[in-house]
Amino acid sequence: MENTQFYKGVIDAPGCVSNGWNLIKPNYWMYFGIGVLVVLSPLILSCIPCLNILLVGPLSAVLTAGIYYVLLRDMRGEPVEFSMMFKGFENLVPILVVGVIQAIPSMIFQALQWALDLGRLAAQLSRGARGNGNFFQSEEAGIAITAGLIAISIVVAILIIIFSIAWAITFEFAIPLVIEQNLGPIEAIKLSARAGWSNIGGLIVLMLIEGLIVIAGFLAICIGMFFVFPVVFAAKAFAYRQVFPLLNQTFQTVPPPNQHGGFAQGM
């Protein structure tokens, strides 16, 4: 499957969102239930100490595969129902591998956070054992050190955001490629990376729009997020279909590359 073709610079981000809403609207409450399952299950699992660092990523990948399976069937005009959500378990091993690899940065960041927390705790215990001496030799030194730490935190936060976006672009299409084209995990990740970076402009615009949609849902007493997540997943499915079209699909969404305009074309 290394010769699987994909389009470059074809993602119409606003079109993905509008098409996604039109797709799920007739079966909205089914997709709402699927979205709640996809989002809430990893959140519940994250409350389990220690195990969450190993299980959240793979579980999220399997559930995401399930909603992609349902959405892609719906886009082909085939019947869909809630139980099809669990079709993701049929490709369990490759999806788990993709999920584990995709979660590696999160595992590393979590481990580093634990190390920092333990370091702070040890420092506090050590200072408490020595008494409450003045840690900073002067007020000016304390201000300088605090300012330095704030500056370092800002730089680190920016680097993490940039890395997170790049990582998301790399893995954007990996799971639907496993589900629809039965690719192995490494092959799916490599193809996803090539296709994602060939459509970086459209994907970034789509991420921004999805972020605004989620923020709007969060502002609606927080629970509004669960009502907008189906639209976000559907928009991602349409982006995948624009990049990896079916020749005889009944739900046509991909314009010919030479007719597609907008921000994504020039990338």
PDB file of C-alpha atoms in Angstrom:
ATOM      1  CA  MET A   1       0.000   0.000   0.000  1.00  0.00           C
ATOM      2  CA  GLU A   2       3.007   2.330  -0.232  1.00  0.00           C
ATOM      3  CA  ASN A   3       1.618   3.586  -3.575  1.00  0.00           C
ATOM      4  CA  THR A   4      -1.614   4.838  -2.012  1.00  0.00           C
ATOM      5  CA  GLN A   5      -2.339   8.164  -3.662  1.00  0.00           C
ATOM      6  CA  PHE A   6      -3.377  11.305  -1.843  1.00  0.00           C
ATOM      7  CA  TYR A   7      -4.139  14.869  -2.870  1.00  0.00           C
ATOM      8  CA  LYS A   8      -1.912  17.762  -1.822  1.00  0.00           C
ATOM      9  CA  GLY A   9      -3.226  21.117  -0.654  1.00  0.00           C
ATOM     10  CA  VAL A  10      -6.911  20.207  -1.001  1.00  0.00           C
ATOM     11  CA  ILE A  11      -8.331  20.614   2.507  1.00  0.00           C
ATOM     12  CA  ASP A  12     -11.180  23.119   2.598  1.00  0.00           C
ATOM     13  CA  ALA A  13     -11.438  23.630   6.361  1.00  0.00           C
ATOM     14  CA  PRO A  14     -14.756  25.559   6.476  1.00  0.00           C
ATOM     15  CA  GLY A  15     -16.211  23.069   3.984  1.00  0.00           C
ATOM     16  CA  CYS A  16     -15.142  20.159   6.219  1.00  0.00           C
ATOM     17  CA  VAL A  17     -17.048  21.670   9.141  1.00  0.00           C
ATOM     18  CA  SER A  18     -20.208  22.469   7.177  1.00  0.00           C
ATOM     19  CA  ASN A  19     -20.198  19.086   5.405  1.00  0.00           C
ATOM     20  CA  GLY A  20     -19.550  17.374   8.725  1.00  0.00           C
ATOM     21  CA  TRP A  21     -22.571  19.046  10.308  1.00  0.00           C
ATOM     22  CA  ASN A  22     -24.787  18.172   7.334  1.00  0.00           C
ATOM     23  CA  LEU A  23     -23.624  14.553   7.548  1.00  0.00           C
ATOM     24  CA  ILE A  24     -24.330  13.991  11.241  1.00  0.00           C
ATOM     25  CA  LYS A  25     -27.503  16.105  11.470  1.00  0.00           C
ATOM     26  CA  PRO A  26     -29.951  13.292  10.519  1.00  0.00           C
ATOM     27  CA  ASN A  27     -28.399  10.980  13.162  1.00  0.00           C
ATOM     28  CA  TYR A  28     -27.168  13.638  15.552  1.00  0.00           C
ATOM     29  CA  TRP A  29     -28.110  11.944  18.820  1.00  0.00           C
ATOM     30  CA  MET A  30     -26.414   8.716  17.773  1.00  0.00           C
ATOM     31  CA  TYR A  31     -23.239  10.684  17.060  1.00  0.00           C
ATOM     32  CA  PHE A  32     -23.691  12.590  20.315  1.00  0.00           C
ATOM     33  CA  GLY A  33     -23.682   9.297  22.227  1.00  0.00           C
ATOM     34  CA  ILE A  34     -20.614   8.096  20.317  1.00  0.00           C
ATOM     35  CA  GLY A  35     -18.836  11.395  20.967  1.00  0.00           C
ATOM     36  CA  VAL A  36     -19.565  11.210  24.696  1.00  0.00           C
ATOM     37  CA  LEU A  37     -18.146   7.674  24.792  1.00  0.00           C
ATOM     38  CA  VAL A  38     -15.016   8.693  22.850  1.00  0.00           C
ATOM     39  CA  VAL A  39     -14.299  11.722  25.033  1.00  0.00           C
ATOM     40  CA  LEU A  40     -15.521  10.604  28.452  1.00  0.00           C
ATOM     41  CA  SER A  41     -13.966   7.121  28.599  1.00  0.00           C
ATOM     42  CA  PRO A  42     -10.330   8.347  28.472  1.00  0.00           C
ATOM     43  CA  LEU A  43     -11.178  11.079  31.005  1.00  0.00           C
ATOM     44  CA  ILE A  44     -12.490   8.488  33.444  1.00  0.00           C
ATOM     45  CA  LEU A  45      -9.481   6.249  32.824  1.00  0.00           C
ATOM     46  CA  SER A  46      -7.120   9.189  33.455  1.00  0.00           C
ATOM     47  CA  CYS A  47      -8.312   9.231  37.073  1.00  0.00           C
ATOM     48  CA  ILE A  48      -6.615   5.865  37.701  1.00  0.00           C
ATOM     49  CA  PRO A  49      -3.162   6.609  39.194  1.00  0.00           C
ATOM     50  CA  CYS A  50      -0.097   5.290  37.349  1.00  0.00           C
ATOM     51  CA  LEU A  51      -2.065   3.157  34.853  1.00  0.00           C
ATOM     52  CA  ASN A  52      -3.482   6.230  33.099  1.00  0.00           C
ATOM     53  CA  ILE A  53      -0.129   7.099  31.544  1.00  0.00           C
ATOM     54  CA  LEU A  54      -0.116   3.723  29.729  1.00  0.00           C
ATOM     55  CA  LEU A  55      -3.795   3.203  28.908  1.00  0.00           C
ATOM     56  CA  VAL A  56      -5.328   6.552  27.938  1.00  0.00           C
ATOM     57  CA  GLY A  57      -3.542   6.850  24.578  1.00  0.00           C
ATOM     58  CA  PRO A  58      -4.343   3.335  23.312  1.00  0.00           C
ATOM     59  CA  LEU A  59      -7.979   3.530  24.498  1.00  0.00           C
ATOM     60  CA  SER A  60      -8.447   6.902  22.794  1.00  0.00           C
ATOM     61  CA  ALA A  61      -7.032   5.450  19.563  1.00  0.00           C
ATOM     62  CA  VAL A  62      -9.423   2.478  19.588  1.00  0.00           C
ATOM     63  CA  LEU A  63     -12.469   4.653  20.293  1.00  0.00           C
ATOM     64  CA  THR A  64     -11.402   7.186  17.663  1.00  0.00           C
ATOM     65  CA  ALA A  65     -11.120   4.324  15.164  1.00  0.00           C
ATOM     66  CA  GLY A  66     -14.702   3.396  15.972  1.00  0.00           C
ATOM     67  CA  ILE A  67     -16.144   6.821  15.266  1.00  0.00           C
ATOM     68  CA  TYR A  68     -14.115   7.058  12.042  1.00  0.00           C
ATOM     69  CA  TYR A  69     -15.564   3.710  10.981  1.00  0.00           C
ATOM     70  CA  VAL A  70     -19.120   4.981  11.489  1.00  0.00           C
ATOM     71  CA  LEU A  71     -18.487   8.354   9.826  1.00  0.00           C
ATOM     72  CA  LEU A  72     -16.806   6.875   6.749  1.00  0.00           C
ATOM     73  CA  ARG A  73     -19.678   4.409   6.307  1.00  0.00           C
ATOM     74  CA  ASP A  74     -22.163   7.254   6.586  1.00  0.00           C
ATOM     75  CA  MET A  75     -20.226   9.258   3.983  1.00  0.00           C
ATOM     76  CA  ARG A  76     -20.498   6.308   1.590  1.00  0.00           C
ATOM     77  CA  GLY A  77     -24.269   6.247   2.095  1.00  0.00           C
ATOM     78  CA  GLU A  78     -24.198   2.948   3.992  1.00  0.00           C
ATOM     79  CA  PRO A  79     -26.410   2.230   7.037  1.00  0.00           C
ATOM     80  CA  VAL A  80     -24.937   3.188  10.407  1.00  0.00           C
ATOM     81  CA  GLU A  81     -25.851   2.429  14.005  1.00  0.00           C
ATOM     82  CA  PHE A  82     -24.334   2.978  17.441  1.00  0.00           C
ATOM     83  CA  SER A  83     -23.031  -0.595  17.812  1.00  0.00           C
ATOM     84  CA  MET A  84     -20.721  -0.066  14.820  1.00  0.00           C
ATOM     85  CA  MET A  85     -18.715   2.181  17.124  1.00  0.00           C
ATOM     86  CA  PHE A  86     -17.021  -0.956  18.453  1.00  0.00           C
ATOM     87  CA  LYS A  87     -15.750  -2.008  15.011  1.00  0.00           C
ATOM     88  CA  GLY A  88     -12.499  -0.321  15.988  1.00  0.00           C
ATOM     89  CA  PHE A  89     -11.688  -3.387  18.080  1.00  0.00           C
ATOM     90  CA  GLU A  90     -11.487  -5.507  14.918  1.00  0.00           C
ATOM     91  CA  ASN A  91      -8.170  -3.828  14.016  1.00  0.00           C
ATOM     92  CA  LEU A  92      -7.097  -3.776  17.627  1.00  0.00           C
ATOM     93  CA  VAL A  93      -3.365  -4.512  17.375  1.00  0.00           C
ATOM     94  CA  PRO A  94      -2.391  -1.968  14.675  1.00  0.00           C
ATOM     95  CA  ILE A  95      -4.617   0.693  16.236  1.00  0.00           C
ATOM     96  CA  LEU A  96      -3.099   0.070  19.663  1.00  0.00           C
ATOM     97  CA  VAL A  97       0.395   0.402  18.196  1.00  0.00           C
ATOM     98  CA  VAL A  98      -0.548   3.717  16.560  1.00  0.00           C
ATOM     99  CA  GLY A  99      -2.094   4.878  19.839  1.00  0.00           C
ATOM    100  CA  VAL A 100       0.970   3.959  21.886  1.00  0.00           C
ATOM    101  CA  ILE A 101       3.380   5.675  19.480  1.00  0.00           C
ATOM    102  CA  GLN A 102       1.197   8.765  19.293  1.00  0.00           C
ATOM    103  CA  ALA A 103       1.011   8.903  23.112  1.00  0.00           C
ATOM    104  CA  ILE A 104       4.797   8.660  23.656  1.00  0.00           C
ATOM    105  CA  PRO A 105       5.297  12.454  24.023  1.00  0.00           C
ATOM    106  CA  SER A 106       2.433  12.618  26.520  1.00  0.00           C
ATOM    107  CA  MET A 107       3.975   9.755  28.489  1.00  0.00           C
ATOM    108  CA  ILE A 108       7.336  11.540  28.545  1.00  0.00           C
ATOM    109  CA  PHE A 109       5.784  14.859  29.623  1.00  0.00           C
ATOM    110  CA  GLN A 110       3.793  13.108  32.344  1.00  0.00           C
ATOM    111  CA  ALA A 111       6.901  11.330  33.633  1.00  0.00           C
ATOM    112  CA  LEU A 112       8.819  14.627  33.645  1.00  0.00           C
ATOM    113  CA  GLN A 113       5.953  16.289  35.536  1.00  0.00           C
ATOM    114  CA  TRP A 114       6.069  13.565  38.164  1.00  0.00           C
ATOM    115  CA  ALA A 115       9.843  13.979  38.451  1.00  0.00           C
ATOM    116  CA  LEU A 116       9.480  17.750  38.883  1.00  0.00           C
ATOM    117  CA  ASP A 117       6.776  17.305  41.515  1.00  0.00           C
ATOM    118  CA  LEU A 118       8.934  14.845  43.431  1.00  0.00           C
ATOM    119  CA  GLY A 119      11.889  17.229  43.143  1.00  0.00           C
ATOM    120  CA  ARG A 120       9.848  20.111  44.570  1.00  0.00           C
ATOM    121  CA  LEU A 121       8.616  17.905  47.391  1.00  0.00           C
ATOM    122  CA  ALA A 122      12.174  16.794  48.228  1.00  0.00           C
ATOM    123  CA  ALA A 123      13.384  20.407  48.167  1.00  0.00           C
ATOM    124  CA  GLN A 124      10.599  21.504  50.516  1.00  0.00           C
ATOM    125  CA  LEU A 125      11.310  18.662  52.908  1.00  0.00           C
ATOM    126  CA  SER A 126      15.026  19.484  52.834  1.00  0.00           C
ATOM    127  CA  ARG A 127      14.414  23.162  53.521  1.00  0.00           C
ATOM    128  CA  GLY A 128      12.027  22.266  56.321  1.00  0.00           C
ATOM    129  CA  ALA A 129      14.652  20.011  57.932  1.00  0.00           C
ATOM    130  CA  ARG A 130      17.253  22.816  57.803  1.00  0.00           C
ATOM    131  CA  GLY A 131      14.886  25.394  59.234  1.00  0.00           C
ATOM    132  CA  ASN A 132      13.222  28.395  57.695  1.00  0.00           C
ATOM    133  CA  GLY A 133      16.320  30.243  56.558  1.00  0.00           C
ATOM    134  CA  ASN A 134      16.112  32.860  53.847  1.00  0.00           C
ATOM    135  CA  PHE A 135      16.509  31.017  50.551  1.00  0.00           C
ATOM    136  CA  PHE A 136      17.177  34.160  48.571  1.00  0.00           C
ATOM    137  CA  GLN A 137      20.083  36.325  49.676  1.00  0.00           C
ATOM    138  CA  SER A 138      18.183  39.492  48.700  1.00  0.00           C
ATOM    139  CA  GLU A 139      14.848  40.660  47.407  1.00  0.00           C
ATOM    140  CA  GLU A 140      16.458  41.627  44.075  1.00  0.00           C
ATOM    141  CA  ALA A 141      17.877  38.141  43.603  1.00  0.00           C
ATOM    142  CA  GLY A 142      14.492  36.612  44.335  1.00  0.00           C
ATOM    143  CA  ILE A 143      12.784  38.823  41.753  1.00  0.00           C
ATOM    144  CA  ALA A 144      15.440  38.029  39.138  1.00  0.00           C
ATOM    145  CA  ILE A 145      15.171  34.291  39.688  1.00  0.00           C
ATOM    146  CA  THR A 146      11.358  34.437  39.565  1.00  0.00           C
ATOM    147  CA  ALA A 147      11.431  36.442  36.314  1.00  0.00           C
ATOM    148  CA  GLY A 148      13.904  33.964  34.832  1.00  0.00           C
ATOM    149  CA  LEU A 149      11.714  31.024  35.742  1.00  0.00           C
ATOM    150  CA  ILE A 150       8.660  32.720  34.205  1.00  0.00           C
ATOM    151  CA  ALA A 151      10.568  33.412  30.974  1.00  0.00           C
ATOM    152  CA  ILE A 152      11.752  29.801  30.779  1.00  0.00           C
ATOM    153  CA  SER A 153       8.207  28.559  31.393  1.00  0.00           C
ATOM    154  CA  ILE A 154       6.858  30.729  28.553  1.00  0.00           C
ATOM    155  CA  VAL A 155       9.519  29.475  26.124  1.00  0.00           C
ATOM    156  CA  VAL A 156       8.900  25.858  27.111  1.00  0.00           C
ATOM    157  CA  ALA A 157       5.125  26.320  26.721  1.00  0.00           C
ATOM    158  CA  ILE A 158       5.570  27.760  23.205  1.00  0.00           C
ATOM    159  CA  LEU A 159       7.857  24.885  22.208  1.00  0.00           C
ATOM    160  CA  ILE A 160       5.369  22.344  23.549  1.00  0.00           C
ATOM    161  CA  ILE A 161       2.527  23.967  21.559  1.00  0.00           C
ATOM    162  CA  ILE A 162       4.584  23.932  18.340  1.00  0.00           C
ATOM    163  CA  PHE A 163       5.602  20.318  18.889  1.00  0.00           C
ATOM    164  CA  SER A 164       2.013  19.286  19.701  1.00  0.00           C
ATOM    165  CA  ILE A 165       0.736  20.814  16.450  1.00  0.00           C
ATOM    166  CA  ALA A 166       3.489  19.137  14.416  1.00  0.00           C
ATOM    167  CA  TRP A 167       2.806  15.776  16.120  1.00  0.00           C
ATOM    168  CA  ALA A 168      -0.932  16.092  15.480  1.00  0.00           C
ATOM    169  CA  ILE A 169      -0.333  16.837  11.787  1.00  0.00           C
ATOM    170  CA  THR A 170       1.899  13.776  11.514  1.00  0.00           C
ATOM    171  CA  PHE A 171      -0.741  11.434  12.983  1.00  0.00           C
ATOM    172  CA  GLU A 172      -3.862  13.142  11.583  1.00  0.00           C
ATOM    173  CA  PHE A 173      -4.747  10.390   9.086  1.00  0.00           C
ATOM    174  CA  ALA A 174      -3.055   7.345  10.665  1.00  0.00           C
ATOM    175  CA  ILE A 175      -6.107   5.812  12.355  1.00  0.00           C
ATOM    176  CA  PRO A 176      -8.550   6.161   9.417  1.00  0.00           C
ATOM    177  CA  LEU A 177      -5.865   4.683   7.139  1.00  0.00           C
ATOM    178  CA  VAL A 178      -5.668   1.626   9.390  1.00  0.00           C
ATOM    179  CA  ILE A 179      -9.475   1.354   9.509  1.00  0.00           C
ATOM    180  CA  GLU A 180     -10.245   1.903   5.832  1.00  0.00           C
ATOM    181  CA  GLN A 181      -7.147   0.636   4.014  1.00  0.00           C
ATOM    182  CA  ASN A 182      -5.930  -2.018   6.483  1.00  0.00           C
ATOM    183  CA  LEU A 183      -2.434  -0.574   6.620  1.00  0.00           C
ATOM    184  CA  GLY A 184       0.073  -1.650   9.229  1.00  0.00           C
ATOM    185  CA  PRO A 185       0.750   0.887  12.004  1.00  0.00           C
ATOM    186  CA  ILE A 186       4.162   2.076  10.800  1.00  0.00           C
ATOM    187  CA  GLU A 187       3.027   2.247   7.181  1.00  0.00           C
ATOM    188  CA  ALA A 188      -0.093   4.192   8.213  1.00  0.00           C
ATOM    189  CA  ILE A 189       1.942   6.662  10.267  1.00  0.00           C
ATOM    190  CA  LYS A 190       4.429   7.229   7.426  1.00  0.00           C
ATOM    191  CA  LEU A 191       1.664   7.783   4.878  1.00  0.00           C
ATOM    192  CA  SER A 192      -0.245   9.998   7.305  1.00  0.00           C
ATOM    193  CA  ALA A 193       2.862  12.110   7.858  1.00  0.00           C
ATOM    194  CA  ARG A 194       3.420  12.599   4.128  1.00  0.00           C
ATOM    195  CA  ALA A 195      -0.219  13.460   3.480  1.00  0.00           C
ATOM    196  CA  GLY A 196      -0.532  15.663   6.564  1.00  0.00           C
ATOM    197  CA  TRP A 197       2.524  17.768   5.822  1.00  0.00           C
ATOM    198  CA  SER A 198       1.420  18.050   2.192  1.00  0.00           C
ATOM    199  CA  ASN A 199      -1.796  19.641   3.504  1.00  0.00           C
ATOM    200  CA  ILE A 200      -0.360  21.583   6.425  1.00  0.00           C
ATOM    201  CA  GLY A 201      -2.117  24.853   5.608  1.00  0.00           C
ATOM    202  CA  GLY A 202      -5.589  23.376   5.480  1.00  0.00           C
ATOM    203  CA  LEU A 203      -4.967  21.259   8.585  1.00  0.00           C
ATOM    204  CA  ILE A 204      -3.818  24.253  10.641  1.00  0.00           C
ATOM    205  CA  VAL A 205      -6.894  26.248   9.593  1.00  0.00           C
ATOM    206  CA  LEU A 206      -9.074  23.247  10.451  1.00  0.00           C
ATOM    207  CA  MET A 207      -7.406  22.927  13.865  1.00  0.00           C
ATOM    208  CA  LEU A 208      -8.062  26.611  14.560  1.00  0.00           C
ATOM    209  CA  ILE A 209     -11.730  26.310  13.591  1.00  0.00           C
ATOM    210  CA  GLU A 210     -12.121  23.132  15.658  1.00  0.00           C
ATOM    211  CA  GLY A 211     -10.490  24.889  18.602  1.00  0.00           C
ATOM    212  CA  LEU A 212     -12.970  27.765  18.355  1.00  0.00           C
ATOM    213  CA  ILE A 213     -15.858  25.286  18.179  1.00  0.00           C
ATOM    214  CA  VAL A 214     -14.637  23.484  21.314  1.00  0.00           C
ATOM    215  CA  ILE A 215     -14.111  26.798  23.147  1.00  0.00           C
ATOM    216  CA  ALA A 216     -17.657  27.841  22.236  1.00  0.00           C
ATOM    217  CA  GLY A 217     -18.898  24.527  23.601  1.00  0.00           C
ATOM    218  CA  PHE A 218     -16.864  24.984  26.790  1.00  0.00           C
ATOM    219  CA  LEU A 219     -18.349  28.436  27.350  1.00  0.00           C
ATOM    220  CA  ALA A 220     -21.816  26.868  27.185  1.00  0.00           C
ATOM    221  CA  ILE A 221     -21.645  25.687  30.808  1.00  0.00           C
ATOM    222  CA  CYS A 222     -18.798  23.287  29.900  1.00  0.00           C
ATOM    223  CA  ILE A 223     -21.166  20.444  28.948  1.00  0.00           C
ATOM    224  CA  GLY A 224     -21.638  22.143  25.591  1.00  0.00           C
ATOM    225  CA  MET A 225     -18.356  20.548  24.552  1.00  0.00           C
ATOM    226  CA  PHE A 226     -20.067  17.173  24.301  1.00  0.00           C
ATOM    227  CA  PHE A 227     -22.592  18.645  21.859  1.00  0.00           C
ATOM    228  CA  VAL A 228     -19.910  20.005  19.492  1.00  0.00           C
ATOM    229  CA  PHE A 229     -17.471  17.092  19.532  1.00  0.00           C
ATOM    230  CA  PRO A 230     -19.467  15.134  16.890  1.00  0.00           C
ATOM    231  CA  VAL A 231     -19.019  18.087  14.511  1.00  0.00           C
ATOM    232  CA  VAL A 232     -15.272  18.119  15.206  1.00  0.00           C
ATOM    233  CA  PHE A 233     -14.904  14.399  14.479  1.00  0.00           C
ATOM    234  CA  ALA A 234     -17.034  14.676  11.333  1.00  0.00           C
ATOM    235  CA  ALA A 235     -14.917  17.592  10.077  1.00  0.00           C
ATOM    236  CA  LYS A 236     -11.783  15.474  10.551  1.00  0.00           C
ATOM    237  CA  ALA A 237     -13.380  12.627   8.604  1.00  0.00           C
ATOM    238  CA  PHE A 238     -14.168  14.976   5.710  1.00  0.00           C
ATOM    239  CA  ALA A 239     -10.590  16.280   5.738  1.00  0.00           C
ATOM    240  CA  TYR A 240      -9.391  12.689   5.462  1.00  0.00           C
ATOM    241  CA  ARG A 241     -11.780  12.013   2.589  1.00  0.00           C
ATOM    242  CA  GLN A 242     -10.625  15.145   0.739  1.00  0.00           C
ATOM    243  CA  VAL A 243      -7.025  13.957   0.961  1.00  0.00           C
ATOM    244  CA  PHE A 244      -7.778  10.246   0.368  1.00  0.00           C
ATOM    245  CA  PRO A 245     -10.860  10.193  -1.918  1.00  0.00           C
ATOM    246  CA  LEU A 246     -12.875   7.160  -2.952  1.00  0.00           C
ATOM    247  CA  LEU A 247     -13.350   6.771  -6.698  1.00  0.00           C
ATOM    248  CA  ASN A 248     -17.069   5.926  -6.535  1.00  0.00           C
ATOM    249  CA  GLN A 249     -18.190   7.566  -3.321  1.00  0.00           C
ATOM    250  CA  THR A 250     -21.829   8.619  -3.181  1.00  0.00           C
ATOM    251  CA  PHE A 251     -21.107  11.607  -0.942  1.00  0.00           C
ATOM    252  CA  GLN A 252     -18.805  13.701  -3.148  1.00  0.00           C
ATOM    253  CA  THR A 253     -16.673  16.170  -1.200  1.00  0.00           C
ATOM    254  CA  VAL A 254     -13.373  16.477  -3.044  1.00  0.00           C
ATOM    255  CA  PRO A 255     -13.018  19.141  -5.737  1.00  0.00           C
ATOM    256  CA  PRO A 256     -10.482  18.554  -8.511  1.00  0.00           C
ATOM    257  CA  PRO A 257      -7.091  19.847  -7.326  1.00  0.00           C
ATOM    258  CA  ASN A 258      -6.870  22.404 -10.137  1.00  0.00           C
ATOM    259  CA  GLN A 259     -10.220  23.899  -9.111  1.00  0.00           C
ATOM    260  CA  HIS A 260      -9.585  24.155  -5.393  1.00  0.00           C
ATOM    261  CA  GLY A 261      -8.741  27.578  -4.126  1.00  0.00           C
ATOM    262  CA  GLY A 262      -8.142  29.101  -0.750  1.00  0.00           C
ATOM    263  CA  PHE A 263      -5.393  29.039   1.801  1.00  0.00           C
ATOM    264  CA  ALA A 264      -4.561  25.328   1.522  1.00  0.00           C
ATOM    265  CA  GLN A 265      -3.817  25.361  -2.206  1.00  0.00           C
ATOM    266  CA  GLY A 266      -0.583  27.243  -1.988  1.00  0.00           C
ATOM    267  CA  MET A 267       0.903  25.101   0.732  1.00  0.00           C
TER     268      MET A 267
END
